[in-house]
Tab-separated table of C-alpha atoms in Angstrom:
chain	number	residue	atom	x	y	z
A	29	UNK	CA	0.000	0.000	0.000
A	30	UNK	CA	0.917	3.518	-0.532
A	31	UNK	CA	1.970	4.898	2.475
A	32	UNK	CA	0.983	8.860	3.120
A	33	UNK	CA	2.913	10.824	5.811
A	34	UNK	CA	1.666	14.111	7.024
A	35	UNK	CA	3.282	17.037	9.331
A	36	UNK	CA	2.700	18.186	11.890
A	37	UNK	CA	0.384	16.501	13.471
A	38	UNK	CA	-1.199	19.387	15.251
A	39	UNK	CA	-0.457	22.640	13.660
A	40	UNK	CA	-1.585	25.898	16.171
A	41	UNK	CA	-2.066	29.235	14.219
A	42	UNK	CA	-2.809	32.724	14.946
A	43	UNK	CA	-6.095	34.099	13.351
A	44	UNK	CA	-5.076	35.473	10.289
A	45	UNK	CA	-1.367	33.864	9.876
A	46	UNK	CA	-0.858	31.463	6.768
A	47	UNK	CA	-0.667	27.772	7.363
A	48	UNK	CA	1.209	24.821	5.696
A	49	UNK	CA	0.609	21.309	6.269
A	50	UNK	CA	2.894	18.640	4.184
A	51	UNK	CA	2.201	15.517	2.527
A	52	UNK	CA	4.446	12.588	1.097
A	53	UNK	CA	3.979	9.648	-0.136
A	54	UNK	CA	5.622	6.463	-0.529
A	55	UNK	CA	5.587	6.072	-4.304
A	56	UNK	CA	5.029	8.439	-7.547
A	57	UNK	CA	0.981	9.467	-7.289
A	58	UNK	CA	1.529	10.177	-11.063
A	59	UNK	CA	-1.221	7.669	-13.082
A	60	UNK	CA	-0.737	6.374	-16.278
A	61	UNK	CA	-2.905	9.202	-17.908
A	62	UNK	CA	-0.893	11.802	-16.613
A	63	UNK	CA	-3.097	13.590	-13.594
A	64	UNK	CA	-1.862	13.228	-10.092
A	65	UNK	CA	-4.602	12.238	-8.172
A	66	UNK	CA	-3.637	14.058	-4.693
A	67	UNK	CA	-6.682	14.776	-2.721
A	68	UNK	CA	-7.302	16.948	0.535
A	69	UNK	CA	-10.314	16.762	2.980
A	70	UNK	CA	-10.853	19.093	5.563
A	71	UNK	CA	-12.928	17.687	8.337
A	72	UNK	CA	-14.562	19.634	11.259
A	73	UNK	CA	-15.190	19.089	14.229
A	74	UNK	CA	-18.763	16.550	14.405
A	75	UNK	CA	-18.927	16.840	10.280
A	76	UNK	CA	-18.247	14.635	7.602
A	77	UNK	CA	-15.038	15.212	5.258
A	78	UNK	CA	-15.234	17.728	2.699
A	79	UNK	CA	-13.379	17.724	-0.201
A	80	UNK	CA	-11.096	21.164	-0.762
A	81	UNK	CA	-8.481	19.877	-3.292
A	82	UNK	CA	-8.477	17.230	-6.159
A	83	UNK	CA	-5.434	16.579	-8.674
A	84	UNK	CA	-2.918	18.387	-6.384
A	85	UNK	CA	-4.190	21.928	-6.882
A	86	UNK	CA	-7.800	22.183	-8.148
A	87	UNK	CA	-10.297	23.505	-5.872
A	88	UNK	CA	-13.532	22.441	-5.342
A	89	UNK	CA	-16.514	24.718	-6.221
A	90	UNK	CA	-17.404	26.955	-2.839
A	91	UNK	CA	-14.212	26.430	-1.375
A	92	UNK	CA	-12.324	30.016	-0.057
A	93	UNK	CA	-9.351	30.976	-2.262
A	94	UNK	CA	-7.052	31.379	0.755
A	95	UNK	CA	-6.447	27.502	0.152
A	96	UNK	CA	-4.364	25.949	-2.010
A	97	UNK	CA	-2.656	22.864	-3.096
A	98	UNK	CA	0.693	22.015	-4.894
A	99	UNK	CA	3.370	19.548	-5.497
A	100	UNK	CA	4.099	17.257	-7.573
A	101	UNK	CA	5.666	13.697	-7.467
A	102	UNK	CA	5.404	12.341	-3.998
A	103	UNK	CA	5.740	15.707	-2.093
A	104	UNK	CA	2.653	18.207	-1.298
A	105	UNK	CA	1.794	21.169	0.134
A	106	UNK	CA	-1.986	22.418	1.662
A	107	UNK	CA	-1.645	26.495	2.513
A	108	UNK	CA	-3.850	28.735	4.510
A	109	UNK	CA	-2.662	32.110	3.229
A	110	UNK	CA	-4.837	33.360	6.571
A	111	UNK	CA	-6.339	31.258	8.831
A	112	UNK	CA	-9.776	32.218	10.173
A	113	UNK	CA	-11.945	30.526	13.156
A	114	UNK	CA	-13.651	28.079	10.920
A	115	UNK	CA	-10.825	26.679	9.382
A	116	UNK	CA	-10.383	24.967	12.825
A	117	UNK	CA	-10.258	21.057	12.488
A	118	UNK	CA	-8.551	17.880	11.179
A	119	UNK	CA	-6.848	18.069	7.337
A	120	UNK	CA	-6.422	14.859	5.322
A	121	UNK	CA	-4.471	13.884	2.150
A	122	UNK	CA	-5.384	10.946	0.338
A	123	UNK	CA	-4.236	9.194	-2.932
A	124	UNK	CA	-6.033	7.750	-5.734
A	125	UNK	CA	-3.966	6.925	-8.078
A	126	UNK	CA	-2.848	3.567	-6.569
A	127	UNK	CA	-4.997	0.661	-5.076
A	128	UNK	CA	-5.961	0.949	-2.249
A	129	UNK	CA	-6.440	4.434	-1.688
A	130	UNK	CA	-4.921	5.158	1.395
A	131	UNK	CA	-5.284	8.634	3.469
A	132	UNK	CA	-2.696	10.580	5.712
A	133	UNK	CA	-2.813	9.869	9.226
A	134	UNK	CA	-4.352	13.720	9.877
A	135	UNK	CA	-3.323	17.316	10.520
A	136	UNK	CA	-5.379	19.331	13.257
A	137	UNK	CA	-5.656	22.678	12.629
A	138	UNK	CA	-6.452	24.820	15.947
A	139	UNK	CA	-6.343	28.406	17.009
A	140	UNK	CA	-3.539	29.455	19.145
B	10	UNK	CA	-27.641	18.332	-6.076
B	11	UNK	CA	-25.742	14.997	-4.690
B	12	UNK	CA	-26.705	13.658	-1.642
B	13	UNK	CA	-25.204	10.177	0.154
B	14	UNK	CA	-26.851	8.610	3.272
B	15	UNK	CA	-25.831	5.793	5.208
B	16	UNK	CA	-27.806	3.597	7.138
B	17	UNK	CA	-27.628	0.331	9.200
B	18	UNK	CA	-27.000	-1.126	12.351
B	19	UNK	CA	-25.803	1.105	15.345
B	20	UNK	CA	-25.077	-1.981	17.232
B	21	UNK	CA	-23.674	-5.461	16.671
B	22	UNK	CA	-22.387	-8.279	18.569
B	23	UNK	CA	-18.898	-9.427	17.824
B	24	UNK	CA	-18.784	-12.510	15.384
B	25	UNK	CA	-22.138	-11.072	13.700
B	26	UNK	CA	-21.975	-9.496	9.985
B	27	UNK	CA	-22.687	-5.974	9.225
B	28	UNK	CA	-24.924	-4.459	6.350
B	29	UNK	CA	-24.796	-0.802	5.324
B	30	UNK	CA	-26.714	0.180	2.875
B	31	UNK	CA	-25.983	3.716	1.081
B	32	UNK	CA	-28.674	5.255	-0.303
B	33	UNK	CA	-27.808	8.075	-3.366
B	34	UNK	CA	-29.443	10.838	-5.520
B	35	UNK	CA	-28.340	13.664	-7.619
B	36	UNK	CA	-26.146	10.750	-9.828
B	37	UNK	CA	-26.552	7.425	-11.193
B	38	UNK	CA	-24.443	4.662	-10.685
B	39	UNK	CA	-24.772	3.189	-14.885
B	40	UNK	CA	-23.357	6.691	-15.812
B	41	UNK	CA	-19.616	5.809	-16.908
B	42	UNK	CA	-16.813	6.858	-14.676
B	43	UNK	CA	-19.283	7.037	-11.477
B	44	UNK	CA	-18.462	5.457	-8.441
B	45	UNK	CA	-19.515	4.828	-4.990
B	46	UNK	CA	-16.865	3.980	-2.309
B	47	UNK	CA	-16.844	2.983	1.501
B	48	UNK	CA	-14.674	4.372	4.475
B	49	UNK	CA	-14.413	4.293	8.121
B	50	UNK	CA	-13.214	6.136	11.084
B	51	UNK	CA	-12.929	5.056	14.171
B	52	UNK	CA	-13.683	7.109	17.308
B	53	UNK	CA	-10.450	9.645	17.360
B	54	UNK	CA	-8.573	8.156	14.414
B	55	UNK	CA	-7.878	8.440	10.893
B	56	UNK	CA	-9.651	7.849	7.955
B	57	UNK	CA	-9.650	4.207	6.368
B	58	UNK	CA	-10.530	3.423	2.911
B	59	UNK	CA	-12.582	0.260	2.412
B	60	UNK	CA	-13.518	-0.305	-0.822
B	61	UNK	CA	-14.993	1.199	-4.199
B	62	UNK	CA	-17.864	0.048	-6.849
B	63	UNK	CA	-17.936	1.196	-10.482
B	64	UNK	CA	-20.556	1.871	-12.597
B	65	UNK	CA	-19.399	-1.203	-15.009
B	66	UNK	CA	-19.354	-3.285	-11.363
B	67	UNK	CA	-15.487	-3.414	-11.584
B	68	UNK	CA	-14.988	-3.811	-7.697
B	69	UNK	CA	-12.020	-2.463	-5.320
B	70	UNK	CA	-11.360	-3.657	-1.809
B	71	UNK	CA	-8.563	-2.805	1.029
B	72	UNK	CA	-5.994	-6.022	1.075
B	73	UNK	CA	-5.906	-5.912	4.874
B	74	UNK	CA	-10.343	-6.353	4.762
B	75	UNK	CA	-11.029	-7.785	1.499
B	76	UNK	CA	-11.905	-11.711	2.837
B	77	UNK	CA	-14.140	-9.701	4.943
B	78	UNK	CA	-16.006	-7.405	2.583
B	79	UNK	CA	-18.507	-7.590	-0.081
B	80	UNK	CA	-19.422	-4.114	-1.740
B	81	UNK	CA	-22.858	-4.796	-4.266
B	82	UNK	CA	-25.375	-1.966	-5.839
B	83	UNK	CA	-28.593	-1.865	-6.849
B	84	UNK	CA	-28.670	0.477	-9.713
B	85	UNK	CA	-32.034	1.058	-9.569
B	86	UNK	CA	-32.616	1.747	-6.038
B	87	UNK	CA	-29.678	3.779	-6.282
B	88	UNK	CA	-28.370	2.001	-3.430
B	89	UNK	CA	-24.944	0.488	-2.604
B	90	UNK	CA	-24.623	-2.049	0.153
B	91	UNK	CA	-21.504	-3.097	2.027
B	92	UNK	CA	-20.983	-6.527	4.221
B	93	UNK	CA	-18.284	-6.983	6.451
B	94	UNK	CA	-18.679	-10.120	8.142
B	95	UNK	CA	-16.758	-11.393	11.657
B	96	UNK	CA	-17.181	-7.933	13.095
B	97	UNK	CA	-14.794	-7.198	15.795
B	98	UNK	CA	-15.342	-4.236	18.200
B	99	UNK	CA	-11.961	-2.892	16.656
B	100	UNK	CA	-14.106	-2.392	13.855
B	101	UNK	CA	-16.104	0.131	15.817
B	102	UNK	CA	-16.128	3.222	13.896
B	103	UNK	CA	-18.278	5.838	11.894
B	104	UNK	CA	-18.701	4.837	8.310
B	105	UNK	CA	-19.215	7.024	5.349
B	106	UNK	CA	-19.901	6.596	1.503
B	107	UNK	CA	-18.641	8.472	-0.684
B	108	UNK	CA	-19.221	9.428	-4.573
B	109	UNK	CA	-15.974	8.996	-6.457
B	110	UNK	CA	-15.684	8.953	-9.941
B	111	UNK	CA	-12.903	7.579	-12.014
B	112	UNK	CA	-11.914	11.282	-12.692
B	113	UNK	CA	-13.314	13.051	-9.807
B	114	UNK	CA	-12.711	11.515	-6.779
B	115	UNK	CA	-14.696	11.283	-3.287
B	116	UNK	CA	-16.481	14.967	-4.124
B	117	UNK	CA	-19.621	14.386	-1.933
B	118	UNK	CA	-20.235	12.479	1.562
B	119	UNK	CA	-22.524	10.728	3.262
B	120	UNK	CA	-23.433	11.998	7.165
B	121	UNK	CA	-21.963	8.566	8.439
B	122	UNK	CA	-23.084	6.173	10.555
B	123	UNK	CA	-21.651	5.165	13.646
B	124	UNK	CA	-21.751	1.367	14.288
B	125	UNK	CA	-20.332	-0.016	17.863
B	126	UNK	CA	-19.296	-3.692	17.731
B	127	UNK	CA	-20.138	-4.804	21.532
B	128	UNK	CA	-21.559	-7.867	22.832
């Protein structure tokens, strides 16, 4: 299985200060057809997982612009240019390109 | 508008199998490229992928679970039902379905349901 390894594991930020939480995986999340299919999920606190990123650096539709994804290969980046109160919870990476799909172990996000 | 639900069981006893049953709209699951996948969480922990059904009923399960899992749909009910037999209460744990496309992947979620394995 395709291992992904996130840090930090809890990440405290100021209201307003940026935020970067890392991602890398074990093997090349480049598929055959060319699209890296890095994922993040942003999970607060009581809800389901919501899906922010797809492909490394798309957004999803009603997601703020202060986040964004990049990378490439096996290393990746999630940034909160400035955090705000309800940014406040647990951050996930997961791969699809490989079988299984496999998440990161989690990144909580809290206000310092 | 896509919307997921779980339901099931909020209880079994260890040994006993467990049904979910996810129940979909806003998609259909004999469009090409749609999916419908399974994953867990236990109480304070991670997120666990389970397994994933295609729309052409090509099936994907996690190695570590897959003697124990059976993912089936009923295209139209618009349902997708997942068995996990010899539950354990390790396997307590919120589960969630997902809709995951072969392009775009785990976009919408289910609420969960939380099912405690106790005797």
């Amino acid at each position: 299985d395709v291992v992904m390894t996130q840090s930090p594991l809890s990440l405290p930020v100021t209201l307003g200060q940026p935020a970067s939480i890392s991602c890398r995986s074990s093997q090349s999340l480049v598929y055959s057809d060319g699209n890296t299919y890095l994922n993040w999920f942003q999970q607060r606190p009581g809800q389901s997982p919501r899906r922010l990123i797809y492909k490394v650096s798309n957004r999803d539709s009603g997601v703020p612009d202060r986040f964004s994804g990049s990378g490439s290969g096996t290393d990746f980046t999630l940034k909160i240019s400035r955090v705000e109160a309800e940014d406040v919870g647990v951050y996930y990476c997961m791969q699809g390109t490989h079988w299984p799909h496999t998440f990161g172990g989690g990144t909580k996000v809290e206000i310092k | 508008q896509i919307t997921l639900k779980e339901s099931g069981p909020t209880l079994v006893k260890p040994t006993q199998t467990l049904t979910l049953t996810c129940t979909f709209s806003g998609f259909s699951l004999s469009t090409s490229g749609v999916g419908v996948g399974w994953i867990r969480q236990p109480p304070g922990k991670a997120l666990e992928w389970l397994a994933l059904i295609y729309w052409n009923d090509d099936k994907r399960y996690s190695p570590s679970l897959k003697s124990r899992l059976t993912i089936t749909k009923d295209t139209s009910k618009n349902q997708v039902v997942l068995t996990m037999t010899n539950m354990d209460p390790v396997d307590t744990a919120t589960y969630y379905c997902a809709h995951s496309g072969t392009i775009s992947q785990y976009s919408n979620w289910g609420q969960g349901t939380l099912v405690t394995v106790s005797s």
